[in-house]
């Protein structure tokens, strides 16, 4: 018997793909199956339907001690619509299913759905159904979102080529900085519960910007709307759920290209730097491997640079190279770091990174 940890999440998805996608050719309306942020289905009249699904599991993806359930509701929807935006599509409707253990009260479930509803309203994606079940494995959340876009405007992971520029929205590493603080406070809370200490109150106020990014990541609806406004179609796109390095690898592998990114250009805010300093960590490591920022990473042709510059909150961090060039970062010390060899730039110890092991549409 092979342990799943031996092949990893992406290895497991590869094994599943081998079994289920054998007869894709029998379904000509399938434009894209397993292996992108969403599956893409020909909806007729030049329009594509995109579909994504995500499973969130208590103690794997979230901890109820440090996560308000209403935030969890919001985040569950947000991370799903983020995959729809990563295809340059617009979310249309969603289903939400939950498994609940005995420790979850009706009040908590109602609060969870208040968060779900807030996101549903914010992203204009009505919740049209779902399922509920008892669970013996804690709180489970499964969400499916369907979106839509003109077929010619759907962005895949495999469309970029040499000469394109690589862009990222927002700033990176902030969600991981927030997780570091939450994990530290969680340990303290567990100590206090053990010692029956009622006096301790976690100090979250000072770290609001980073904690909020972790608990309430906001999928980039605004960016997709701006693309439409300026007539930009990214040649490839992916959302940043697992960290910049991992997503860059996906784009390069799927598009059969290499890339050079510049460490100096990776957008990181000061609050993230302060937290990294606090833990004596490296800020770039947070950005490269931290994950859960739910920003968009995309490429455009050089002719689009002037339009990109009209948009706010976008940074050009590198350029697409030939496959032979490899996947590299020019460091602050002017050294080329191979991003495919994670050990070359890895200040994380095993297990301290994202505990996530999600099986979604991504490979
Ligand atoms: Mg994704």
CSV table of C-alpha atoms and ligand atoms in Angstrom, one decimal:
chain,number,residue,atom,x,y,z
A,1,UNK,CA,0.0,0.0,0.0
A,2,UNK,CA,1.3,3.5,-0.9
A,3,UNK,CA,0.8,6.3,1.6
A,4,UNK,CA,-0.8,9.4,0.1
A,5,UNK,CA,2.1,11.4,1.7
A,6,UNK,CA,4.5,9.6,-0.5
A,7,UNK,CA,3.0,10.9,-3.7
A,8,UNK,CA,1.6,14.2,-2.4
A,9,UNK,CA,-1.5,16.1,-3.3
A,10,UNK,CA,-0.6,16.7,-6.9
A,11,UNK,CA,0.6,13.1,-7.3
A,12,UNK,CA,-2.8,11.9,-6.1
A,13,UNK,CA,-4.7,14.2,-8.4
A,14,UNK,CA,-2.6,12.8,-11.3
A,15,UNK,CA,-3.6,9.2,-10.3
A,16,UNK,CA,-7.3,10.2,-10.2
A,17,UNK,CA,-7.0,11.9,-13.5
A,18,UNK,CA,-5.5,8.8,-15.1
A,19,UNK,CA,-8.7,6.9,-14.1
A,20,UNK,CA,-11.5,9.4,-14.8
A,21,UNK,CA,-10.4,11.4,-17.8
A,22,UNK,CA,-9.8,8.4,-20.2
A,23,UNK,CA,-13.0,9.0,-22.2
A,24,UNK,CA,-13.0,12.8,-22.4
A,25,UNK,CA,-13.0,12.5,-26.2
A,26,UNK,CA,-16.5,11.1,-26.0
A,27,UNK,CA,-17.8,14.5,-24.7
A,28,UNK,CA,-17.0,17.1,-27.4
A,29,UNK,CA,-18.6,19.8,-25.3
A,30,UNK,CA,-15.8,19.5,-22.7
A,31,UNK,CA,-13.3,22.3,-23.3
A,32,UNK,CA,-11.1,21.7,-20.3
A,33,UNK,CA,-11.2,18.9,-17.6
A,34,UNK,CA,-9.0,18.3,-14.6
A,35,UNK,CA,-5.9,20.5,-14.5
A,36,UNK,CA,-6.9,24.1,-14.4
A,37,UNK,CA,-8.6,26.4,-11.8
A,38,UNK,CA,-12.0,25.4,-13.3
A,39,UNK,CA,-13.4,22.8,-15.7
A,40,UNK,CA,-14.7,24.5,-18.8
A,41,UNK,CA,-17.8,23.3,-20.7
A,42,UNK,CA,-19.2,24.6,-24.0
A,43,UNK,CA,-22.5,26.3,-23.2
A,44,UNK,CA,-23.3,27.0,-26.8
A,45,UNK,CA,-23.6,30.3,-28.7
A,46,UNK,CA,-19.9,31.0,-28.1
A,47,UNK,CA,-20.3,31.0,-24.3
A,48,UNK,CA,-18.5,28.7,-21.8
A,49,UNK,CA,-19.6,27.6,-18.4
A,50,UNK,CA,-16.8,27.2,-15.9
A,51,UNK,CA,-17.1,25.1,-12.8
A,52,UNK,CA,-15.1,24.7,-9.6
A,53,UNK,CA,-15.5,22.8,-6.3
A,54,UNK,CA,-13.6,23.0,-3.0
A,55,UNK,CA,-13.6,21.0,0.2
A,56,UNK,CA,-12.7,22.6,3.5
A,57,UNK,CA,-12.0,20.4,6.5
A,58,UNK,CA,-11.8,21.4,10.1
A,59,UNK,CA,-8.2,21.1,11.5
A,60,UNK,CA,-6.8,20.8,7.9
A,61,UNK,CA,-7.9,24.1,6.4
A,62,UNK,CA,-9.2,25.9,9.5
A,63,UNK,CA,-9.2,25.9,13.3
A,64,UNK,CA,-12.5,27.0,15.0
A,65,UNK,CA,-10.5,28.3,18.0
A,66,UNK,CA,-9.0,31.1,15.9
A,67,UNK,CA,-11.6,31.3,13.1
A,68,UNK,CA,-15.0,33.0,13.7
A,69,UNK,CA,-17.6,30.9,11.9
A,70,UNK,CA,-19.0,33.8,10.0
A,71,UNK,CA,-15.6,34.6,8.6
A,72,UNK,CA,-15.3,30.9,7.6
A,73,UNK,CA,-18.5,31.2,5.7
A,74,UNK,CA,-17.3,34.3,3.8
A,75,UNK,CA,-13.9,32.7,3.1
A,76,UNK,CA,-15.4,29.4,1.8
A,77,UNK,CA,-17.3,31.3,-0.9
A,78,UNK,CA,-14.5,33.7,-1.6
A,79,UNK,CA,-11.8,31.0,-2.3
A,80,UNK,CA,-14.2,29.3,-4.7
A,81,UNK,CA,-15.2,32.4,-6.7
A,82,UNK,CA,-11.4,33.2,-6.8
A,83,UNK,CA,-11.0,30.1,-9.0
A,84,UNK,CA,-13.8,31.4,-11.3
A,85,UNK,CA,-12.0,34.8,-11.6
A,86,UNK,CA,-8.8,32.9,-12.4
A,87,UNK,CA,-10.5,31.8,-15.6
A,88,UNK,CA,-11.4,35.4,-16.4
A,89,UNK,CA,-15.0,34.4,-15.8
A,90,UNK,CA,-18.0,35.7,-13.8
A,91,UNK,CA,-19.5,33.6,-11.1
A,92,UNK,CA,-23.2,32.9,-11.6
A,93,UNK,CA,-24.5,30.6,-8.9
A,94,UNK,CA,-23.2,28.3,-6.1
A,95,UNK,CA,-24.2,25.4,-3.9
A,96,UNK,CA,-23.0,25.1,-0.3
A,97,UNK,CA,-22.9,21.7,1.5
A,98,UNK,CA,-21.9,21.1,5.1
A,99,UNK,CA,-21.1,18.2,7.4
A,100,UNK,CA,-21.5,19.1,11.1
A,101,UNK,CA,-20.4,17.3,14.2
A,102,UNK,CA,-22.3,17.4,17.5
A,103,UNK,CA,-20.2,20.2,18.9
A,104,UNK,CA,-21.6,22.6,16.3
A,105,UNK,CA,-24.8,24.4,17.4
A,106,UNK,CA,-27.6,25.7,15.3
A,107,UNK,CA,-26.5,29.3,16.2
A,108,UNK,CA,-23.0,28.6,14.8
A,109,UNK,CA,-24.5,27.2,11.6
A,110,UNK,CA,-26.6,30.3,11.2
A,111,UNK,CA,-23.6,32.5,11.8
A,112,UNK,CA,-21.7,30.5,9.2
A,113,UNK,CA,-24.5,31.2,6.7
A,114,UNK,CA,-24.5,34.9,7.6
A,115,UNK,CA,-20.8,34.9,6.3
A,116,UNK,CA,-21.8,32.8,3.3
A,117,UNK,CA,-24.5,35.3,2.5
A,118,UNK,CA,-22.2,38.3,2.9
A,119,UNK,CA,-19.9,36.8,0.3
A,120,UNK,CA,-22.8,35.8,-1.9
A,121,UNK,CA,-24.0,39.4,-2.0
A,122,UNK,CA,-20.5,40.8,-2.4
A,123,UNK,CA,-19.6,38.6,-5.3
A,124,UNK,CA,-23.1,38.6,-6.8
A,125,UNK,CA,-23.3,34.8,-6.7
A,126,UNK,CA,-26.7,33.5,-5.4
A,127,UNK,CA,-26.6,30.3,-3.3
A,128,UNK,CA,-29.1,28.0,-5.0
A,129,UNK,CA,-28.8,24.8,-3.0
A,130,UNK,CA,-26.6,22.3,-1.1
A,131,UNK,CA,-26.8,19.5,1.3
A,132,UNK,CA,-26.4,19.0,5.1
A,133,UNK,CA,-25.2,15.9,6.9
A,134,UNK,CA,-24.0,14.8,10.3
A,135,UNK,CA,-20.2,14.4,10.5
A,136,UNK,CA,-17.8,12.5,12.8
A,137,UNK,CA,-14.8,14.3,11.4
A,138,UNK,CA,-15.6,17.8,12.5
A,139,UNK,CA,-16.9,20.6,10.4
A,140,UNK,CA,-16.8,20.0,6.6
A,141,UNK,CA,-17.7,22.5,3.9
A,142,UNK,CA,-18.0,21.7,0.2
A,143,UNK,CA,-18.8,24.5,-2.2
A,144,UNK,CA,-19.4,24.4,-5.9
A,145,UNK,CA,-19.5,27.5,-8.1
A,146,UNK,CA,-20.5,27.8,-11.7
A,147,UNK,CA,-19.5,30.8,-13.8
A,148,UNK,CA,-19.7,32.0,-17.3
A,149,UNK,CA,-17.6,33.8,-20.0
A,150,UNK,CA,-17.5,34.2,-23.7
A,151,UNK,CA,-15.4,31.2,-24.8
A,152,UNK,CA,-12.8,33.5,-26.6
A,153,UNK,CA,-12.2,35.4,-23.3
A,154,UNK,CA,-11.6,32.4,-21.0
A,155,UNK,CA,-8.0,32.4,-19.7
A,156,UNK,CA,-6.3,29.1,-19.1
A,157,UNK,CA,-3.0,28.1,-17.5
A,158,UNK,CA,-1.5,27.1,-20.8
A,159,UNK,CA,-1.7,30.2,-23.0
A,160,UNK,CA,1.4,32.2,-22.3
A,161,UNK,CA,4.5,32.3,-24.5
A,162,UNK,CA,8.0,33.7,-24.4
A,163,UNK,CA,8.0,37.5,-24.4
A,164,UNK,CA,4.9,37.9,-22.3
A,165,UNK,CA,5.1,39.7,-18.9
A,166,UNK,CA,4.1,38.1,-15.6
A,167,UNK,CA,1.9,40.2,-13.4
A,168,UNK,CA,0.4,39.8,-9.9
A,169,UNK,CA,-2.4,41.7,-8.1
A,170,UNK,CA,-2.3,43.1,-4.6
A,171,UNK,CA,0.5,42.0,-2.2
A,172,UNK,CA,1.8,38.6,-1.3
A,173,UNK,CA,2.7,36.8,1.9
A,174,UNK,CA,0.3,38.7,4.1
A,175,UNK,CA,-2.2,35.8,4.6
A,176,UNK,CA,0.7,33.6,5.9
A,177,UNK,CA,1.9,36.4,8.2
A,178,UNK,CA,-1.7,36.4,9.6
A,179,UNK,CA,-1.6,32.7,10.0
A,180,UNK,CA,1.7,32.9,11.9
A,181,UNK,CA,0.1,35.3,14.4
A,182,UNK,CA,-3.1,33.2,14.7
A,183,UNK,CA,-1.0,30.0,15.4
A,184,UNK,CA,1.0,31.8,18.0
A,185,UNK,CA,-2.2,33.0,19.8
A,186,UNK,CA,-3.8,29.6,19.4
A,187,UNK,CA,-0.9,28.0,21.4
A,188,UNK,CA,-1.4,30.6,24.1
A,189,UNK,CA,-5.1,30.0,24.2
A,190,UNK,CA,-4.6,26.3,24.6
A,191,UNK,CA,-2.2,26.9,27.4
A,192,UNK,CA,-4.7,29.2,29.1
A,193,UNK,CA,-7.6,26.7,28.7
A,194,UNK,CA,-5.4,24.1,30.3
A,195,UNK,CA,-4.5,26.3,33.2
A,196,UNK,CA,-8.0,27.7,33.5
A,197,UNK,CA,-6.6,31.2,33.0
A,198,UNK,CA,-9.5,33.6,32.3
A,199,UNK,CA,-7.4,36.7,32.1
A,200,UNK,CA,-5.7,36.2,28.8
A,201,UNK,CA,-7.2,37.9,25.8
A,202,UNK,CA,-5.4,37.5,22.5
A,203,UNK,CA,-4.1,40.8,21.1
A,204,UNK,CA,-5.2,40.8,17.5
A,205,UNK,CA,-5.8,44.5,17.0
A,206,UNK,CA,-2.1,45.3,16.2
A,207,UNK,CA,-2.1,42.7,13.5
A,208,UNK,CA,-5.4,43.5,11.9
A,209,UNK,CA,-4.2,43.8,8.3
A,210,UNK,CA,-2.5,40.5,8.2
A,211,UNK,CA,-5.1,38.5,10.2
A,212,UNK,CA,-7.9,39.9,8.1
A,213,UNK,CA,-6.1,38.8,4.9
A,214,UNK,CA,-5.9,35.3,6.3
A,215,UNK,CA,-9.5,35.0,7.7
A,216,UNK,CA,-11.3,37.1,5.1
A,217,UNK,CA,-9.4,36.9,1.8
A,218,UNK,CA,-11.3,38.9,-0.9
A,219,UNK,CA,-11.3,37.3,-4.3
A,220,UNK,CA,-10.4,39.8,-7.0
A,221,UNK,CA,-13.7,40.6,-8.6
A,222,UNK,CA,-12.5,44.1,-9.3
A,223,UNK,CA,-9.6,42.9,-11.5
A,224,UNK,CA,-11.9,40.9,-13.7
A,225,UNK,CA,-14.2,43.9,-14.1
A,226,UNK,CA,-11.2,46.1,-15.0
A,227,UNK,CA,-10.0,43.5,-17.6
A,228,UNK,CA,-13.4,43.8,-19.3
A,229,UNK,CA,-13.3,47.6,-19.0
A,230,UNK,CA,-9.9,47.9,-20.6
A,231,UNK,CA,-10.3,45.1,-23.1
A,232,UNK,CA,-7.5,43.0,-21.6
A,233,UNK,CA,-7.5,39.2,-21.9
A,234,UNK,CA,-4.7,37.6,-19.9
A,235,UNK,CA,-2.8,35.0,-22.0
A,236,UNK,CA,-2.7,32.8,-18.9
A,237,UNK,CA,-4.0,33.1,-15.4
A,238,UNK,CA,-4.2,31.3,-12.0
A,239,UNK,CA,-5.1,32.4,-8.5
A,240,UNK,CA,-2.6,32.3,-5.7
A,241,UNK,CA,-3.8,29.7,-3.2
A,242,UNK,CA,-0.6,27.7,-2.6
A,243,UNK,CA,2.0,30.5,-2.9
A,244,UNK,CA,3.7,32.4,-5.8
A,245,UNK,CA,6.3,29.7,-6.5
A,246,UNK,CA,3.8,26.9,-6.8
A,247,UNK,CA,1.5,28.9,-9.1
A,248,UNK,CA,4.4,30.0,-11.3
A,249,UNK,CA,5.4,26.4,-11.7
A,250,UNK,CA,1.8,25.5,-12.8
A,251,UNK,CA,1.7,28.3,-15.4
A,252,UNK,CA,5.2,27.4,-16.7
A,253,UNK,CA,4.5,23.6,-16.9
A,254,UNK,CA,1.1,24.0,-18.5
A,255,UNK,CA,2.4,26.6,-21.0
A,256,UNK,CA,5.7,24.8,-21.6
A,257,UNK,CA,7.7,27.9,-20.9
A,258,UNK,CA,10.2,29.3,-18.4
A,259,UNK,CA,10.2,32.5,-16.4
A,260,UNK,CA,12.4,35.0,-14.7
A,261,UNK,CA,11.0,36.9,-11.8
A,262,UNK,CA,12.7,39.7,-9.8
A,263,UNK,CA,12.7,39.4,-6.1
A,264,UNK,CA,12.8,43.1,-5.7
A,265,UNK,CA,9.5,43.5,-7.6
A,266,UNK,CA,7.5,41.0,-5.5
A,267,UNK,CA,4.9,43.2,-3.8
A,268,UNK,CA,5.0,42.8,0.0
A,269,UNK,CA,3.5,45.4,2.4
A,270,UNK,CA,5.3,46.6,5.5
A,271,UNK,CA,3.0,44.9,8.0
A,272,UNK,CA,4.0,41.5,6.4
A,273,UNK,CA,7.7,42.5,6.7
A,274,UNK,CA,7.2,43.4,10.4
A,275,UNK,CA,5.7,40.0,11.2
A,276,UNK,CA,8.4,38.1,9.3
A,277,UNK,CA,11.0,40.1,11.3
A,278,UNK,CA,9.1,39.3,14.5
A,279,UNK,CA,9.5,35.5,13.8
A,280,UNK,CA,13.0,36.0,12.3
A,281,UNK,CA,11.7,34.8,9.0
A,282,UNK,CA,12.4,35.8,5.4
A,283,UNK,CA,9.6,37.9,3.8
A,284,UNK,CA,10.2,36.6,0.3
A,285,UNK,CA,9.7,33.0,1.7
A,286,UNK,CA,6.3,34.1,2.9
A,287,UNK,CA,5.4,35.4,-0.6
A,288,UNK,CA,6.8,32.4,-2.5
A,289,UNK,CA,5.5,29.6,-0.3
A,290,UNK,CA,3.0,31.0,2.2
A,291,UNK,CA,-0.1,30.8,0.1
A,292,UNK,CA,-3.8,31.7,0.7
A,293,UNK,CA,-3.4,35.2,-0.6
A,294,UNK,CA,-6.0,34.6,-3.3
A,295,UNK,CA,-4.5,37.2,-5.5
A,296,UNK,CA,-4.3,36.7,-9.3
A,297,UNK,CA,-1.1,35.8,-11.2
A,298,UNK,CA,-1.4,36.3,-14.9
A,299,UNK,CA,0.5,37.0,-18.1
A,300,UNK,CA,-0.2,39.5,-20.9
A,301,UNK,CA,1.6,40.3,-24.2
A,302,UNK,CA,4.0,43.2,-24.2
A,303,UNK,CA,1.4,45.2,-26.2
A,304,UNK,CA,-0.9,45.2,-23.2
A,305,UNK,CA,1.7,46.8,-20.8
A,306,UNK,CA,0.4,50.3,-21.3
A,307,UNK,CA,-3.2,49.1,-20.5
A,308,UNK,CA,-2.0,47.2,-17.4
A,309,UNK,CA,-0.3,50.4,-16.2
A,310,UNK,CA,-3.7,52.1,-16.2
A,311,UNK,CA,-5.0,49.6,-13.7
A,312,UNK,CA,-4.3,50.0,-10.0
A,313,UNK,CA,-2.9,47.3,-7.7
A,314,UNK,CA,-1.0,45.3,-10.3
A,315,UNK,CA,2.8,44.7,-10.4
A,316,UNK,CA,4.8,43.3,-13.2
A,317,UNK,CA,7.2,40.9,-11.5
A,318,UNK,CA,8.9,39.1,-14.4
A,319,UNK,CA,9.0,38.0,-18.0
A,320,UNK,CA,8.2,34.7,-19.7
A,321,UNK,CA,11.3,32.9,-21.1
A,322,UNK,CA,11.9,29.8,-23.1
A,323,UNK,CA,11.4,26.4,-21.4
A,324,UNK,CA,15.2,25.9,-21.5
A,325,UNK,CA,15.8,29.0,-19.4
A,326,UNK,CA,14.0,27.4,-16.5
A,327,UNK,CA,11.9,28.9,-13.7
A,328,UNK,CA,14.1,31.4,-11.9
A,329,UNK,CA,14.2,34.3,-9.6
A,330,UNK,CA,16.8,37.1,-9.6
A,331,UNK,CA,17.4,37.6,-5.9
A,332,UNK,CA,18.2,40.8,-4.1
A,333,UNK,CA,21.8,39.6,-4.1
A,334,UNK,CA,21.7,39.4,-7.9
A,335,UNK,CA,21.8,35.6,-7.8
A,336,UNK,CA,19.7,33.3,-9.9
A,337,UNK,CA,17.6,31.1,-7.7
A,338,UNK,CA,16.0,28.0,-9.2
A,339,UNK,CA,12.3,28.0,-8.1
A,340,UNK,CA,11.9,24.4,-9.2
A,341,UNK,CA,14.4,23.4,-6.5
A,342,UNK,CA,12.5,24.6,-3.5
A,343,UNK,CA,15.2,23.6,-1.2
A,344,UNK,CA,17.4,26.3,-2.8
A,345,UNK,CA,15.1,28.9,-1.1
A,346,UNK,CA,13.3,27.2,1.7
A,347,UNK,CA,13.3,28.6,5.2
A,348,UNK,CA,10.2,26.7,6.1
A,349,UNK,CA,10.5,23.6,8.2
A,350,UNK,CA,8.2,20.8,7.2
A,351,UNK,CA,4.7,21.1,8.6
A,352,UNK,CA,4.9,24.8,9.3
A,353,UNK,CA,3.7,25.7,5.9
A,354,UNK,CA,0.1,25.7,4.9
A,355,UNK,CA,-1.6,22.7,6.4
A,356,UNK,CA,-3.9,22.6,3.5
A,357,UNK,CA,-4.2,19.5,1.4
A,358,UNK,CA,-7.1,20.3,-0.7
A,359,UNK,CA,-8.4,18.3,-3.6
A,360,UNK,CA,-10.0,20.7,-6.0
A,361,UNK,CA,-9.9,21.1,-9.7
A,362,UNK,CA,-6.2,22.0,-9.6
A,363,UNK,CA,-3.4,19.7,-10.3
B,1,LIG,MG1,-6.9,28.1,-8.1
